[in-house]
Coordinates of C-alpha atoms in Angstrom, one line a residue:
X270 CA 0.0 0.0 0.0
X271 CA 0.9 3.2 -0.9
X272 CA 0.0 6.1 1.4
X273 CA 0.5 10.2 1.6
X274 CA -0.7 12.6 3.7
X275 CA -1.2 16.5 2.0
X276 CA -1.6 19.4 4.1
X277 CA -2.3 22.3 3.8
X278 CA -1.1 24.6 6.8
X279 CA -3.1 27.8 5.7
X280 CA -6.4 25.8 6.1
X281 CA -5.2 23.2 8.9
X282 CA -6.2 20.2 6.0
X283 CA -5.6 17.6 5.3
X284 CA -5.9 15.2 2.3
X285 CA -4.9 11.8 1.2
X286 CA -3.2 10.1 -1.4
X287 CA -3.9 6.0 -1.0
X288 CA -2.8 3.6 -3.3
X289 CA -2.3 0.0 -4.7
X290 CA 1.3 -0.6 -5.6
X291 CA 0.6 -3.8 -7.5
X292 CA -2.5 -2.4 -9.0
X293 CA -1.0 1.1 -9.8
X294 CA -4.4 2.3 -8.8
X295 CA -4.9 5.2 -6.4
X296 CA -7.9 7.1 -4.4
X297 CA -8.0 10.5 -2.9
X298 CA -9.9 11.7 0.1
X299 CA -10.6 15.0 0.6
X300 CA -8.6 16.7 -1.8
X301 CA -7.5 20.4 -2.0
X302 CA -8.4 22.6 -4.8
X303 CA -5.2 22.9 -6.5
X304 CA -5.1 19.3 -7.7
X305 CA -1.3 19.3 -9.3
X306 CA 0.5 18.4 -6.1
X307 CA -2.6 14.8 -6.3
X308 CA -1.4 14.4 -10.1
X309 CA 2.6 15.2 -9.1
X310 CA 2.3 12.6 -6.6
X311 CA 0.9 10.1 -9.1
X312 CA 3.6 10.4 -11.8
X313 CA 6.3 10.2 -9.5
X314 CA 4.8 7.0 -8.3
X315 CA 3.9 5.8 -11.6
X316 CA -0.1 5.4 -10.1
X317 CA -3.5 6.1 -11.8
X318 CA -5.7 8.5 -9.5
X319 CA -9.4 5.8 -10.5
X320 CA -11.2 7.0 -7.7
X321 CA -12.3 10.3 -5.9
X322 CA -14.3 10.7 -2.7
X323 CA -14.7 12.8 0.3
X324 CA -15.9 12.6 3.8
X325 CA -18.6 15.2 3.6
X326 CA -19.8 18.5 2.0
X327 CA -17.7 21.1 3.2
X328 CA -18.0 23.9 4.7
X329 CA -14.4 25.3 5.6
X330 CA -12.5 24.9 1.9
X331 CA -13.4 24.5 -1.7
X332 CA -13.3 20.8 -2.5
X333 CA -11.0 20.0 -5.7
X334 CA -12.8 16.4 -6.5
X335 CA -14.3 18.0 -9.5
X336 CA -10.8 19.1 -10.8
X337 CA -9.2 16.0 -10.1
X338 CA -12.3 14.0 -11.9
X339 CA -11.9 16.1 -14.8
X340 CA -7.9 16.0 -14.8
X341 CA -8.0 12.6 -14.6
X342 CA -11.0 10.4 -16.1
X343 CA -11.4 9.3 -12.1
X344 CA -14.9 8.1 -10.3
X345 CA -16.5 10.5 -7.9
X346 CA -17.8 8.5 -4.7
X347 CA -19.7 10.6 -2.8
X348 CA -22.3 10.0 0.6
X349 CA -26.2 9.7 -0.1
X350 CA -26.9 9.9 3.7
X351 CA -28.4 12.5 5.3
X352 CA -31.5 12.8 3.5
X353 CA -32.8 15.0 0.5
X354 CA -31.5 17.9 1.6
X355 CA -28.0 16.8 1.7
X356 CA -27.6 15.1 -1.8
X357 CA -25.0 16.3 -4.4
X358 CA -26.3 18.3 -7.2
X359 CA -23.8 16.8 -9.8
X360 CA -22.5 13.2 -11.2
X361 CA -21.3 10.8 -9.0
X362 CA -21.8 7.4 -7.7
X363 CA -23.9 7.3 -4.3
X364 CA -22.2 5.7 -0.8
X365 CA -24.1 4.4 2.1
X366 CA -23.4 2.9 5.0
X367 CA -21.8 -0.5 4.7
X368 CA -21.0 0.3 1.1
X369 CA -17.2 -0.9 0.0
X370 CA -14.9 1.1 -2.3
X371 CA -12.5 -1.7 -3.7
X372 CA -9.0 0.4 -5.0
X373 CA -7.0 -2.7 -6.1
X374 CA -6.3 -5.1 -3.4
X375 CA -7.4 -2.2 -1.3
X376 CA -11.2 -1.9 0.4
X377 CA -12.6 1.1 2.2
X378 CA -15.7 0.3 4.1
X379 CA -18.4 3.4 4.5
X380 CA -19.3 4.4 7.9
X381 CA -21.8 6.5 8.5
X382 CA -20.8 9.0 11.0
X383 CA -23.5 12.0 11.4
X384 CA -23.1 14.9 13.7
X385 CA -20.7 17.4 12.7
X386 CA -22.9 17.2 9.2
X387 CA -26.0 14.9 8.1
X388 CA -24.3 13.3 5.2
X389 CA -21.0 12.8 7.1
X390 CA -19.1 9.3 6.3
X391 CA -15.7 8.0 7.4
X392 CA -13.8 5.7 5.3
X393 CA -12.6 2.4 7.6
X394 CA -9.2 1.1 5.1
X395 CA -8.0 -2.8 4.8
X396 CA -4.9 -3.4 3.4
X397 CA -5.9 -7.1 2.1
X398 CA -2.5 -8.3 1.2
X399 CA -1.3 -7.7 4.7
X400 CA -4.2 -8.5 6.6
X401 CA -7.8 -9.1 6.6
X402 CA -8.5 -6.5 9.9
X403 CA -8.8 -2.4 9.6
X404 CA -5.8 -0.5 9.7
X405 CA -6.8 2.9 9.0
X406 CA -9.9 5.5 9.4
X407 CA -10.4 8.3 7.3
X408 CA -12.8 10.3 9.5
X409 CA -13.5 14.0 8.0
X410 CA -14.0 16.4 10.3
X411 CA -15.9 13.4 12.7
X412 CA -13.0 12.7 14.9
X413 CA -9.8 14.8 14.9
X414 CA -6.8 14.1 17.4
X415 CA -8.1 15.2 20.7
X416 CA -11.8 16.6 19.7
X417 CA -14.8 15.8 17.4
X418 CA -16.3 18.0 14.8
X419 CA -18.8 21.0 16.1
X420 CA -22.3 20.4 15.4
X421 CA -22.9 24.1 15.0
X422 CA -21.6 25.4 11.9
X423 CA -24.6 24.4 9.9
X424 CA -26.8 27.2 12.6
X425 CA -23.9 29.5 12.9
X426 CA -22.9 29.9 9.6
X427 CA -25.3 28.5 6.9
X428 CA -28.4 29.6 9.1
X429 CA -29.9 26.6 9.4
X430 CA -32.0 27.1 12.6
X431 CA -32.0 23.8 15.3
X432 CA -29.6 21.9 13.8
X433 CA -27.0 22.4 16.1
X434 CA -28.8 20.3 19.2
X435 CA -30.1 17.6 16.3
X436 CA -26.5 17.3 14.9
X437 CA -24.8 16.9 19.0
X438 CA -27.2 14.1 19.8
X439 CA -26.4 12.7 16.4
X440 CA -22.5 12.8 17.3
X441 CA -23.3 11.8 20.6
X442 CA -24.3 8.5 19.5
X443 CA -22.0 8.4 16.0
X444 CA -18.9 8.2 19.1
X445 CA -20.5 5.6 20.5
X446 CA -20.8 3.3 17.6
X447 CA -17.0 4.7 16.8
X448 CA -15.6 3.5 20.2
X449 CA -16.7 -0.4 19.3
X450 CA -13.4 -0.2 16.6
X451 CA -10.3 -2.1 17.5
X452 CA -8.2 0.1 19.3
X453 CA -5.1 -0.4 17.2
X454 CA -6.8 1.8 13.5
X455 CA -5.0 4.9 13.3
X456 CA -7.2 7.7 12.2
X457 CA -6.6 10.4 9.8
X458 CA -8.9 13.6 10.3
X459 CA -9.9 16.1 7.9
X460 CA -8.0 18.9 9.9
X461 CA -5.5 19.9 12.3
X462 CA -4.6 22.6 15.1
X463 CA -5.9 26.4 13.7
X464 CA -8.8 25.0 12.2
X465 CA -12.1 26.5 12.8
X466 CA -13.8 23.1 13.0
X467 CA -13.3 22.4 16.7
X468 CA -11.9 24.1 19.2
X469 CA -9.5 21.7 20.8
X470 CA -7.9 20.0 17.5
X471 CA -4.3 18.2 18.5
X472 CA -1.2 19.0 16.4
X473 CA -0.3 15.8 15.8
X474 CA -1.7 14.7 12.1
X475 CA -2.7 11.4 13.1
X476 CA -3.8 9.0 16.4
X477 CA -5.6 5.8 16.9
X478 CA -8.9 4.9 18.3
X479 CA -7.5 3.8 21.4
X480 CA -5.3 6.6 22.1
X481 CA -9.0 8.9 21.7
X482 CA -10.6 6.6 23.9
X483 CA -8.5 7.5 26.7
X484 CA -7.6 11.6 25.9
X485 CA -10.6 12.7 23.8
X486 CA -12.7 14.3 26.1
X487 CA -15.5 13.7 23.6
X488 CA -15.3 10.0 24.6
X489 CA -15.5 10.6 28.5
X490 CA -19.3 10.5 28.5
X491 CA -20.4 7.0 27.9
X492 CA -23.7 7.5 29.4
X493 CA -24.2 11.3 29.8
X494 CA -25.5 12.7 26.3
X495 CA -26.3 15.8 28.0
X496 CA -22.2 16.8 29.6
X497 CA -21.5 16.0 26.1
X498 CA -23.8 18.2 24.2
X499 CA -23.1 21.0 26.8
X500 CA -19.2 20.3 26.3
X501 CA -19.4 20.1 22.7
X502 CA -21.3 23.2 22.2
X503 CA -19.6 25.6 24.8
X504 CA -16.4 28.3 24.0
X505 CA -16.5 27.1 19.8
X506 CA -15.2 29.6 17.9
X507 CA -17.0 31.9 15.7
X508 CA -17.3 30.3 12.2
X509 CA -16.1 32.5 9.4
X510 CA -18.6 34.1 7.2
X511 CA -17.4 32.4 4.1
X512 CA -18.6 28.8 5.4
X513 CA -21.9 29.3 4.2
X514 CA -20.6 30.4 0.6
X515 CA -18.2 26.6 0.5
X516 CA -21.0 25.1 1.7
X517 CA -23.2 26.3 -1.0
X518 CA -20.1 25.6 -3.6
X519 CA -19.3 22.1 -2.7
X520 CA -22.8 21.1 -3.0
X521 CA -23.6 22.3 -6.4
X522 CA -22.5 22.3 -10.2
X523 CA -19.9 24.9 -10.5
X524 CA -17.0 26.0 -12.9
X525 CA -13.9 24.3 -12.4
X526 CA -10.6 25.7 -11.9
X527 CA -8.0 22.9 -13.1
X528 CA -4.7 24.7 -13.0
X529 CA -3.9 27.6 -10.6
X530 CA -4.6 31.0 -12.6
X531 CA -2.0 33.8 -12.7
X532 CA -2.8 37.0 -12.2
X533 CA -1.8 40.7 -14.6
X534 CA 0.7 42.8 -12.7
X535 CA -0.6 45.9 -12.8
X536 CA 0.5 49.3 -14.1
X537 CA 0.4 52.4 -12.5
X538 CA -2.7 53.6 -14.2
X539 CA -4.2 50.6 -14.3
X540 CA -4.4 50.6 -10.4
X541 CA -5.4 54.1 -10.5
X542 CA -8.8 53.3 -12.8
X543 CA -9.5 50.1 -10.6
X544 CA -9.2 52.1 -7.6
X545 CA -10.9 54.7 -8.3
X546 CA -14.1 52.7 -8.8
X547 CA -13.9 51.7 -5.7
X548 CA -12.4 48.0 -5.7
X549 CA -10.9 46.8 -2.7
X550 CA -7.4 46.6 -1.9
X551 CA -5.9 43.6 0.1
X552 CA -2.6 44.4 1.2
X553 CA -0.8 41.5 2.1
X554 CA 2.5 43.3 3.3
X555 CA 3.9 42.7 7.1
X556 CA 2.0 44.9 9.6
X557 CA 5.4 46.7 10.7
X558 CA 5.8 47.6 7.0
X559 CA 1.8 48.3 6.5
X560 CA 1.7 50.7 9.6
X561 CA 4.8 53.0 7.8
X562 CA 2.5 54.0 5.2
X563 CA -0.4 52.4 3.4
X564 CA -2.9 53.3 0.4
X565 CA -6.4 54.8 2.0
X566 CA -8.9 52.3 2.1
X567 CA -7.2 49.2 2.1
X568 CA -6.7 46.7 4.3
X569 CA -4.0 44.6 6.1
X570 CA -4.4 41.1 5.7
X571 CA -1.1 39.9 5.8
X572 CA -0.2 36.6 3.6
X573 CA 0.7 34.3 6.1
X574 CA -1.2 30.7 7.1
X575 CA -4.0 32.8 8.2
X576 CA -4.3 35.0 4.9
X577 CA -7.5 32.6 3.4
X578 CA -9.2 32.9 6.3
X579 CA -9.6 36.4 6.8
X580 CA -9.8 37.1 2.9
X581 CA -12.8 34.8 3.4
X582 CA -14.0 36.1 6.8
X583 CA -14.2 40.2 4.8
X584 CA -14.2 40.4 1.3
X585 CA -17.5 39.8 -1.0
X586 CA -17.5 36.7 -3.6
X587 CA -19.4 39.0 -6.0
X588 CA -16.8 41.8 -6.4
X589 CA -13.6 42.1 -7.7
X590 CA -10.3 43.4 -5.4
X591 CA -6.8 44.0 -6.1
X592 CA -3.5 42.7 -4.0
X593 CA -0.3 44.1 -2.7
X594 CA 2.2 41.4 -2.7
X595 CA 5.5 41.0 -3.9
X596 CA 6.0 39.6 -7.2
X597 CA 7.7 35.9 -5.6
X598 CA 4.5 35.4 -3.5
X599 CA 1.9 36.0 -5.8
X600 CA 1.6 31.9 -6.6
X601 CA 0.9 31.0 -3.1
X602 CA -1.2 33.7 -2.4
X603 CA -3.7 32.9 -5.4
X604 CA -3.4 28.9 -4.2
X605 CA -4.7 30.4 -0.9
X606 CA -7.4 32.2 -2.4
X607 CA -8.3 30.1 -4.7
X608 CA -8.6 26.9 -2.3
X609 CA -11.5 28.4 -0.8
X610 CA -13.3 29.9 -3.7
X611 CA -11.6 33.5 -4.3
X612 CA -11.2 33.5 -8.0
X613 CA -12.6 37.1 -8.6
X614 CA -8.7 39.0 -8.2
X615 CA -8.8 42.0 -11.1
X616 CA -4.6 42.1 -10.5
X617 CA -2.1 43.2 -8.2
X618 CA 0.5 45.7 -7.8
X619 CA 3.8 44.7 -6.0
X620 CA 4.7 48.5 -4.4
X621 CA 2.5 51.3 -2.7
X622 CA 4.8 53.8 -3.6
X623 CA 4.9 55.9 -7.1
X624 CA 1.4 55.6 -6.9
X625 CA 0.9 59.6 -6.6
X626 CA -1.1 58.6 -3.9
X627 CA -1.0 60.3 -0.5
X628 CA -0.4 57.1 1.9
X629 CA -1.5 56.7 5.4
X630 CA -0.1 55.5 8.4
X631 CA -0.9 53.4 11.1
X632 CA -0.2 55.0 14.8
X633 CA 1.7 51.5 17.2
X634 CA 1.8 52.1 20.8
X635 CA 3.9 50.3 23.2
X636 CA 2.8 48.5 26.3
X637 CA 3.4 51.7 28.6
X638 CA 1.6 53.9 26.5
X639 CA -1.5 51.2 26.5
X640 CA -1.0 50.4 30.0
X641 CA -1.8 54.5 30.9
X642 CA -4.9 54.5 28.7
X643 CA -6.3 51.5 31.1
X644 CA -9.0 53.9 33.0
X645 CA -9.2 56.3 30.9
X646 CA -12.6 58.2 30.6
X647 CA -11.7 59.3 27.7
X648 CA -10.4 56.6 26.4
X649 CA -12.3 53.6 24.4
X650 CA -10.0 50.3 25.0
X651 CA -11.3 47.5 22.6
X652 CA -10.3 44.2 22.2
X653 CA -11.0 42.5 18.9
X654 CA -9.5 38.6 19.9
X655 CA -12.4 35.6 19.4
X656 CA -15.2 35.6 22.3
X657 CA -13.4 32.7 24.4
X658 CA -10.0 34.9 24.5
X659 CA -11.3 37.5 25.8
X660 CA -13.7 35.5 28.5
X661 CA -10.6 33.8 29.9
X662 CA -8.3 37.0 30.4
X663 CA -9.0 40.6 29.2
X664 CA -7.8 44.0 30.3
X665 CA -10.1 45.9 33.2
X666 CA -12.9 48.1 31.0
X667 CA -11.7 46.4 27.8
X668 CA -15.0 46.0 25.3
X669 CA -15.2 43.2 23.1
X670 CA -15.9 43.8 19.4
X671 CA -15.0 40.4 17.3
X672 CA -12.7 41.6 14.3
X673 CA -14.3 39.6 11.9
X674 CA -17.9 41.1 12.7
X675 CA -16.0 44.5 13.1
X676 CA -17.9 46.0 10.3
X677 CA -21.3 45.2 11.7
X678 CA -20.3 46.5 15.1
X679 CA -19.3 50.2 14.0
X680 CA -22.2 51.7 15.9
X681 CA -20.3 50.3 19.1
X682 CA -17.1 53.0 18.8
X683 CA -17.4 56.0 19.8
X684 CA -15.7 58.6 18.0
X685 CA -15.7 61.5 20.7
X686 CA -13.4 59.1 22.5
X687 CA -10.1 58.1 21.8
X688 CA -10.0 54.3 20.4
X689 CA -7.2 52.1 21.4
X690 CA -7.4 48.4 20.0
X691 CA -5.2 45.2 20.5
X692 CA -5.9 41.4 20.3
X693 CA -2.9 38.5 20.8
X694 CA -0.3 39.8 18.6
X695 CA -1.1 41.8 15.8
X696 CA -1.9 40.3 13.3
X697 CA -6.2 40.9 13.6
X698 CA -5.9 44.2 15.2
X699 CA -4.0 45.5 12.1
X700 CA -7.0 44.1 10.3
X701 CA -9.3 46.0 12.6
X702 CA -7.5 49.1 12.4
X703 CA -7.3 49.2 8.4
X704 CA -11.1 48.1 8.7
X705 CA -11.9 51.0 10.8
X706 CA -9.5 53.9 8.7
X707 CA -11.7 52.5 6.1
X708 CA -14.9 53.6 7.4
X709 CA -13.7 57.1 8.9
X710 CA -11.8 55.7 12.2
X711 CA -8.7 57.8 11.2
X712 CA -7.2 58.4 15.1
X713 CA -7.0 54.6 16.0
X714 CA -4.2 53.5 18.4
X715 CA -3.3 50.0 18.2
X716 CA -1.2 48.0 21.3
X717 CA 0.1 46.3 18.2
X718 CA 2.4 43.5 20.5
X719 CA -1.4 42.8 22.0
X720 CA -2.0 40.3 25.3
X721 CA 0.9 38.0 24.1
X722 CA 3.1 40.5 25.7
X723 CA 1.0 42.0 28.0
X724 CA 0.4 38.6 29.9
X725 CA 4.2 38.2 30.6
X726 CA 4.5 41.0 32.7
X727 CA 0.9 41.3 34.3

């Protein structure tokens, strides 16, 4: 048996790469939207990619099993649990529990695994030549190492009111049925640490069933459904508003994006035109560099492993925007955007400067200049961290306002007072101070180093 495990650290996912060496025949779970590192790993291997499947329809990235189907002749398998509601809307071969994918001397058995989605399967994988028993479970975002998929997203983020209670007692019992697995499978999840589909997810990429058994705290209620459901669905992180949009995607005919697209470099005043009309400006730059001087109306979303995330979290699908990134990072920047669905880029320019464009600046405070604001009147202190953050520790008179519902929540500063923001590090308070210079916030002070360095000396 042949086996690789793909991930992608801006998204915390993972795929797989599973094949039959005497066969030369090869399946891939969960794969990524950019499908050439799939059809790389193939010719290096000398394998045929025959079948395609995933665990579920996702919510967090744009699934590439169309792409790879279309790159490479290969059968879709996809789940037909969960009811109508939850069907495909394109080609493919329906799964249901107890079904078997055979992939040369290889069999992967469909369980049925409900609760972090209705249609949700895990793949249980026998490596016949060796042995006749499981080695391996594929399980989605169902299990991960050291917590279990949220029920919630569905409510949270697609608007799907009530599902959230429905989908924990359906999880409840999915673990259940889970637990009765030999001990020794290893399972592979869908995701790792940073993703926004648990709230506890281990760093490790894989574990086994009986390792969970014993440190999952998912599996520490054998007979209390109701400490699970209350466990599961406490302190989960807000859900990024793009969910709904994959959701929506990954369910329905689309086009398809086969090879990763390359962007036009801009000119001067072809920049000028685009941004005159009002399209919006991502620039990806380092915050330290953004804050010396930065073109009006943009924002900072730096291109690091969090870049997707908050591209998907603020910009609109519908509408076209512009990047500032230097020329070397443009290919992983559009593999970023594009793995969730971001295909709309008009171009990018690689410098602010020579623009003729009066730039702005971003005003950083150090921790004894925030530390004299604390009681201030005068003074609004906001912290813009996730909801669980700031309930564990926050600063005395610090109000909350979420980053990533900032733009919704512009009623709550008041501009008669000055505004002082921070969150861990950096990284999404220079999001929420180019968010607020954007709509007319111009005096905004931001504790850049945040409560990573605040908490070592208080």
């Amino acid at each position: 048996m042949f086996f690789q495990h793909v991930y992608d650290k801006s998204l915390a996912q993972a795929s797989y790469f599973i094949g039959c060496q005497a066969k030369n025949e090869a399946i891939v779970i969960d794969a990524q939207r950019d499908i050439d590192v799939y059809l790389h790993i193939a010719k290096q291997n000398n394998m045929k990619i025959t079948h395609v499947t995933e665990t579920h329809i996702h919510a967090d990235f744009l699934s590439g099993s169309r792409e790879l189907i279309a790159a490479t002749g290969a059968e879709l398998y996809l789940s037909a649990e969960g009811g109508p509601e939850w069907q495909y809307e394109f080609v493919h071969q329906g799964l249901r529990h107890g079904d078997t994918i055979r992939v040369g001397n290889l069999s992967l058995e469909v369980l049925h695994t409900p609760g972090h989605t209705p249609e949700s399967i895990s793949f249980l994988l026998t490596d016949h030549p060796a042995t006749e028993s499981p080695v391996m479970v594929f399980t989605g975002d169902f299990v991960f190492v050291g917590d279990v998929g949220r029920p919630d997203l569905l409510e949270k983020a697609a608007g799907l009111v009530g599902t959230q209670e429905k989908g924990a007692r359906q999880l409840y019992q999915s673990i259940k049925r889970f637990a009765q697995l030999p001990e020794y499978v290893q399972i592979w999840p869908g995701h790792g640490a940073g993703s926004a589909c648990g709230k506890a997810l281990g760093a490790v990429p894989s574990t086994t069933i009986g390792y969970e058994k014993i440190r999952n705290w998912a599996f520490q209620y054998p007979q209390d459904e109701k400490g699970f459901i209350a466990n599961l669905l406490d302190g989960q992180p807000e859900p990024p508003t793009y969910f709904a949009m994959m959701k929506h995607l990954n369910k329905v005919d689309r086009p398809l994006l086969v090879e990763v697209p390359q962007y036009p470099k801009l000119t001067r005043d072809q920049f000028l035109e685009a941004y005159s009309k009002g399209l919006t400006v991502i620039d990806t730059r380092n915050k330290v560099d953004f804050a010396k001087g930065f073109i009006p109306n943009s924002l900072n979303i730096q291109g690091n492993n969090s870049f997707a995330t908050w591209c998907g979290w603020l910009l609109d699908y519908q509408q076209q925007f512009i990047l500032v990134a230097e020329d070397h990072k443009m290919e992983d920047l559009t593999r970023k955007l594009m793995r969730i669905g971001l295909d709309n880029m008009y171009g990018y320019i690689s410098s602010v400067n020579d623009l003729d464009i009066d730039l702005e600046q971003e005003t950083i405070i150090d921790m004894e200049e925030f530390k004299s604001y604390i009681g201030d009147p005068n003074v609004q202190i906001v912290d813009v961290r996730g909801a669980s953050e700031y309930l564990e520790y926050h600063v005395e008179g610090a109000e909350h306002i979420f980053v990533g519902t900032l733009t919704k929540n512009l009623d709550k500063f008041n501009k008669d007072k000055q505004i002082v923001i921070h969150c861990q590090s950096g990284d999404r308070s220079t999001i929420a101070q180019s968010l607020l210079a954007k709509h007319g916030f111009k005096d905004v002070k931001n504790y850049s180093a945040g409560m990573k360095e605040w908490r070592l000396h208080f």
